[in-house]
């Protein structure tokens, strides 16, 4: 019904949208011990030191916080060896992804992105109203780096890359990141989502930020406190950018007061406690091996994840499996994309979560 646009206060891309709440607790789950393995969360709570730091700033919540994170920024800048003024903060890295797209691609201009990528990006394509070139992933699910750079056209302003990628859990090699950095022209913003960076390093993978530091053209890398720092609930992510101009553009779009008043204190405490992050990463790797081995023992071939989630072709429509598992209090998710309708994705949990997943999956598959 776009023949009378003046009568439509909502932009075409936003009309009649469905809403799906990923965090919804179903009635049968209330007050039950559910195995929450669908949102790539950390199964462990923040450390006692982090909880104490949050309590210590609770009395300041009548004030707006300083969204430049003046205490945390120098700590992060020093460890990452980047200038402080090239870092900016967002309410989760999700907010920054949108801002990065908004500052680079005007409606109708082109962005290049992998076809199989975190579902949230579909919302971002709508927001910026871009002409999207979705580059098919390789048959094993990996991002096809050469096809991505080959897809860049005169009108391309943004190239989106995610390493390790969600939902595959697969990371790019150092050579692949170099290829993309060197073959993305200087009039294209190269964006790397590294939400699972710490997991990639734990698995011996490359550091995309270090490689992008050599790039001549513009770039931005996002990371988060949600995963390896057990702080999904405080909603704090950051972008490291190639210039102050990009930082200030993101700040303008992401709004003045987008952080909450406990995020910085929580993140400083978590950043200063690398042993706890190491514990989270070690535990995650153990449970990932158990999940992968368990799926292999059942005859399946999971994707080669280095992250806190694993995707696997389960040879049955994933929506049915996800539904049946949820009825048994094990929350897992689908992967999406036509070629991956039989893939489930599950996040790593505690050892008990792994047991519950493997046990219930066998029972559910017996009924199919
Ligand atoms: C690839 C990717 N990027 C970003 C995010 C969002 O993280 P945050 O909690 O920092 O918004 C996620 C969350 O699952 C993700 O999978």
mmCIF file of N, CA and C in Angstrom, residues 24-87:
data_model
loop_
_atom_site.group_PDB
_atom_site.id
_atom_site.type_symbol
_atom_site.label_atom_id
_atom_site.label_comp_id
_atom_site.label_asym_id
_atom_site.label_seq_id
_atom_site.Cartn_x
_atom_site.Cartn_y
_atom_site.Cartn_z
ATOM 1 N N UNK A 24 12.139 -14.441 25.616
ATOM 2 C CA UNK A 24 10.851 -14.769 26.254
ATOM 3 C C UNK A 24 10.939 -16.102 27.022
ATOM 4 N N UNK A 25 10.374 -16.091 28.212
ATOM 5 C CA UNK A 25 10.278 -17.319 29.008
ATOM 6 C C UNK A 25 8.848 -17.846 28.818
ATOM 7 N N UNK A 26 8.706 -19.053 28.339
ATOM 8 C CA UNK A 26 7.375 -19.621 28.151
ATOM 9 C C UNK A 26 6.779 -20.017 29.509
ATOM 10 N N UNK A 27 5.447 -20.157 29.514
ATOM 11 C CA UNK A 27 4.766 -20.480 30.782
ATOM 12 C C UNK A 27 5.350 -21.729 31.445
ATOM 13 N N UNK A 28 5.618 -22.758 30.623
ATOM 14 C CA UNK A 28 6.091 -24.011 31.228
ATOM 15 C C UNK A 28 7.532 -23.891 31.747
ATOM 16 N N UNK A 29 8.178 -22.756 31.465
ATOM 17 C CA UNK A 29 9.577 -22.581 31.887
ATOM 18 C C UNK A 29 9.719 -21.754 33.170
ATOM 19 N N UNK A 30 8.611 -21.080 33.539
ATOM 20 C CA UNK A 30 8.694 -20.188 34.697
ATOM 21 C C UNK A 30 9.040 -20.999 35.953
ATOM 22 N N UNK A 31 10.065 -20.496 36.663
ATOM 23 C CA UNK A 31 10.543 -21.144 37.899
ATOM 24 C C UNK A 31 11.025 -22.586 37.704
ATOM 25 N N UNK A 32 11.346 -22.956 36.472
ATOM 26 C CA UNK A 32 11.854 -24.320 36.216
ATOM 27 C C UNK A 32 13.350 -24.231 35.917
ATOM 28 N N UNK A 33 14.027 -25.360 36.097
ATOM 29 C CA UNK A 33 15.445 -25.409 35.757
ATOM 30 C C UNK A 33 15.570 -25.634 34.247
ATOM 31 N N UNK A 34 15.636 -24.552 33.496
ATOM 32 C CA UNK A 34 15.727 -24.717 32.038
ATOM 33 C C UNK A 34 17.187 -24.647 31.608
ATOM 34 N N UNK A 35 17.481 -25.306 30.501
ATOM 35 C CA UNK A 35 18.844 -25.291 29.963
ATOM 36 C C UNK A 35 18.858 -24.275 28.833
ATOM 37 N N UNK A 36 19.392 -23.107 29.143
ATOM 38 C CA UNK A 36 19.281 -21.979 28.216
ATOM 39 C C UNK A 36 20.491 -21.997 27.283
ATOM 40 N N UNK A 37 20.338 -22.688 26.174
ATOM 41 C CA UNK A 37 21.465 -22.902 25.261
ATOM 42 C C UNK A 37 21.139 -22.330 23.874
ATOM 43 N N UNK A 38 20.378 -21.232 23.849
ATOM 44 C CA UNK A 38 19.950 -20.694 22.547
ATOM 45 C C UNK A 38 20.478 -19.292 22.243
ATOM 46 N N UNK A 39 21.075 -18.610 23.204
ATOM 47 C CA UNK A 39 21.415 -17.196 22.950
ATOM 48 C C UNK A 39 22.910 -16.898 23.048
ATOM 49 N N UNK A 40 23.725 -17.916 23.023
ATOM 50 C CA UNK A 40 25.191 -17.734 23.071
ATOM 51 C C UNK A 40 25.635 -16.897 24.269
ATOM 52 N N UNK A 41 24.943 -17.147 25.396
ATOM 53 C CA UNK A 41 25.312 -16.457 26.633
ATOM 54 C C UNK A 41 26.407 -17.240 27.343
ATOM 55 N N UNK A 42 27.035 -16.587 28.319
ATOM 56 C CA UNK A 42 27.967 -17.287 29.196
ATOM 57 C C UNK A 42 27.123 -17.957 30.288
ATOM 58 N N UNK A 43 27.338 -19.257 30.552
ATOM 59 C CA UNK A 43 26.485 -19.917 31.547
ATOM 60 C C UNK A 43 26.869 -19.579 32.983
ATOM 61 N N UNK A 44 28.017 -18.919 33.171
ATOM 62 C CA UNK A 44 28.471 -18.601 34.530
ATOM 63 C C UNK A 44 28.132 -17.153 34.867
ATOM 64 N N UNK A 45 27.813 -16.890 36.134
ATOM 65 C CA UNK A 45 27.478 -15.505 36.524
ATOM 66 C C UNK A 45 28.735 -14.643 36.527
ATOM 67 N N UNK A 46 28.569 -13.321 36.573
ATOM 68 C CA UNK A 46 29.752 -12.469 36.728
ATOM 69 C C UNK A 46 30.484 -12.846 38.020
ATOM 70 N N UNK A 47 31.789 -12.591 38.067
ATOM 71 C CA UNK A 47 32.572 -12.978 39.251
ATOM 72 C C UNK A 47 32.139 -12.145 40.457
ATOM 73 N N UNK A 48 32.421 -12.621 41.687
ATOM 74 C CA UNK A 48 32.058 -11.851 42.887
ATOM 75 C C UNK A 48 32.640 -10.434 42.859
ATOM 76 N N UNK A 49 33.841 -10.266 42.332
ATOM 77 C CA UNK A 49 34.429 -8.910 42.263
ATOM 78 C C UNK A 49 33.607 -7.992 41.378
ATOM 79 N N UNK A 50 33.093 -8.535 40.289
ATOM 80 C CA UNK A 50 32.291 -7.723 39.362
ATOM 81 C C UNK A 50 30.973 -7.342 40.039
ATOM 82 N N UNK A 51 30.388 -8.287 40.731
ATOM 83 C CA UNK A 51 29.110 -7.998 41.411
ATOM 84 C C UNK A 51 29.322 -6.907 42.461
ATOM 85 N N UNK A 52 30.456 -6.987 43.158
ATOM 86 C CA UNK A 52 30.759 -5.976 44.168
ATOM 87 C C UNK A 52 30.931 -4.590 43.500
ATOM 88 N N UNK A 53 31.624 -4.567 42.384
ATOM 89 C CA UNK A 53 31.847 -3.295 41.677
ATOM 90 C C UNK A 53 30.508 -2.685 41.243
ATOM 91 N N UNK A 54 29.586 -3.534 40.824
ATOM 92 C CA UNK A 54 28.259 -3.042 40.419
ATOM 93 C C UNK A 54 27.535 -2.463 41.638
ATOM 94 N N UNK A 55 27.618 -3.195 42.759
ATOM 95 C CA UNK A 55 26.964 -2.701 43.987
ATOM 96 C C UNK A 55 27.551 -1.351 44.401
ATOM 97 N N UNK A 56 28.862 -1.211 44.217
ATOM 98 C CA UNK A 56 29.532 0.027 44.647
ATOM 99 C C UNK A 56 29.087 1.266 43.877
ATOM 100 N N UNK A 57 28.575 1.096 42.675
ATOM 101 C CA UNK A 57 28.151 2.285 41.908
ATOM 102 C C UNK A 57 26.634 2.436 41.860
ATOM 103 N N UNK A 58 25.927 1.490 42.486
ATOM 104 C CA UNK A 58 24.457 1.532 42.400
ATOM 105 C C UNK A 58 23.898 2.873 42.889
ATOM 106 N N UNK A 59 24.566 3.470 43.900
ATOM 107 C CA UNK A 59 24.030 4.722 44.468
ATOM 108 C C UNK A 59 24.195 5.905 43.508
ATOM 109 N N UNK A 60 24.899 5.729 42.391
ATOM 110 C CA UNK A 60 25.087 6.857 41.455
ATOM 111 C C UNK A 60 24.051 6.836 40.328
ATOM 112 N N UNK A 61 23.096 5.898 40.404
ATOM 113 C CA UNK A 61 22.223 5.694 39.234
ATOM 114 C C UNK A 61 21.215 6.819 38.997
ATOM 115 N N UNK A 62 21.166 7.792 39.883
ATOM 116 C CA UNK A 62 20.332 8.967 39.587
ATOM 117 C C UNK A 62 20.991 9.867 38.534
ATOM 118 N N UNK A 63 22.288 9.629 38.243
ATOM 119 C CA UNK A 63 23.042 10.456 37.296
ATOM 120 C C UNK A 63 23.208 9.761 35.947
ATOM 121 N N UNK A 64 23.340 10.554 34.882
ATOM 122 C CA UNK A 64 23.718 9.993 33.582
ATOM 123 C C UNK A 64 25.187 9.595 33.641
ATOM 124 N N UNK A 65 25.524 8.419 33.133
ATOM 125 C CA UNK A 65 26.938 8.026 33.139
ATOM 126 C C UNK A 65 27.702 8.699 32.004
ATOM 127 N N UNK A 66 29.025 8.753 32.133
ATOM 128 C CA UNK A 66 29.869 9.289 31.063
ATOM 129 C C UNK A 66 30.053 8.190 30.014
ATOM 130 N N UNK A 67 29.404 8.359 28.882
ATOM 131 C CA UNK A 67 29.389 7.336 27.833
ATOM 132 C C UNK A 67 30.720 7.154 27.124
ATOM 133 N N UNK A 68 31.732 7.977 27.478
ATOM 134 C CA UNK A 68 33.057 7.760 26.879
ATOM 135 C C UNK A 68 33.881 6.774 27.715
ATOM 136 N N UNK A 69 33.313 6.306 28.825
ATOM 137 C CA UNK A 69 33.999 5.355 29.729
ATOM 138 C C UNK A 69 35.429 5.789 30.034
ATOM 139 N N UNK A 70 35.589 6.895 30.757
ATOM 140 C CA UNK A 70 36.928 7.467 30.951
ATOM 141 C C UNK A 70 37.885 6.599 31.760
ATOM 142 N N UNK A 71 37.338 5.688 32.571
ATOM 143 C CA UNK A 71 38.232 4.810 33.340
ATOM 144 C C UNK A 71 38.604 3.567 32.525
ATOM 145 N N UNK A 72 37.642 3.078 31.803
ATOM 146 C CA UNK A 72 37.848 1.830 31.068
ATOM 147 C C UNK A 72 38.640 2.042 29.767
ATOM 148 N N UNK A 73 38.402 3.151 29.099
ATOM 149 C CA UNK A 73 39.031 3.354 27.785
ATOM 150 C C UNK A 73 40.559 3.259 27.840
ATOM 151 N N UNK A 74 41.236 3.933 28.801
ATOM 152 C CA UNK A 74 42.702 3.809 28.809
ATOM 153 C C UNK A 74 43.174 2.372 29.050
ATOM 154 N N UNK A 75 42.407 1.606 29.852
ATOM 155 C CA UNK A 75 42.798 0.211 30.107
ATOM 156 C C UNK A 75 42.733 -0.612 28.820
ATOM 157 N N UNK A 76 41.636 -0.411 28.093
ATOM 158 C CA UNK A 76 41.446 -1.174 26.848
ATOM 159 C C UNK A 76 42.472 -0.703 25.800
ATOM 160 N N UNK A 77 42.660 0.618 25.732
ATOM 161 C CA UNK A 77 43.604 1.161 24.734
ATOM 162 C C UNK A 77 45.003 0.606 24.962
ATOM 163 N N UNK A 78 45.379 0.510 26.233
ATOM 164 C CA UNK A 78 46.730 0.037 26.532
ATOM 165 C C UNK A 78 46.889 -1.436 26.140
ATOM 166 N N UNK A 79 45.904 -2.242 26.536
ATOM 167 C CA UNK A 79 46.038 -3.681 26.240
ATOM 168 C C UNK A 79 45.984 -3.959 24.738
ATOM 169 N N UNK A 80 45.177 -3.175 24.017
ATOM 170 C CA UNK A 80 45.046 -3.420 22.572
ATOM 171 C C UNK A 80 46.068 -2.631 21.755
ATOM 172 N N UNK A 81 46.806 -1.771 22.441
ATOM 173 C CA UNK A 81 47.803 -0.924 21.781
ATOM 174 C C UNK A 81 47.183 -0.090 20.653
ATOM 175 N N UNK A 82 46.140 0.642 21.014
ATOM 176 C CA UNK A 82 45.484 1.579 20.077
ATOM 177 C C UNK A 82 45.318 2.914 20.792
ATOM 178 N N UNK A 83 45.237 4.026 20.045
ATOM 179 C CA UNK A 83 45.008 5.312 20.707
ATOM 180 C C UNK A 83 43.637 5.347 21.382
ATOM 181 N N UNK A 84 43.595 5.950 22.563
ATOM 182 C CA UNK A 84 42.322 6.007 23.303
ATOM 183 C C UNK A 84 41.194 6.618 22.477
ATOM 184 N N UNK A 85 41.561 7.635 21.670
ATOM 185 C CA UNK A 85 40.504 8.357 20.946
ATOM 186 C C UNK A 85 39.935 7.558 19.771
ATOM 187 N N UNK A 86 40.462 6.352 19.526
ATOM 188 C CA UNK A 86 39.889 5.540 18.443
ATOM 189 C C UNK A 86 38.905 4.487 18.967
ATOM 190 N N UNK A 87 38.555 4.606 20.258
ATOM 191 C CA UNK A 87 37.608 3.638 20.858
ATOM 192 C C UNK A 87 36.301 4.353 21.194
#
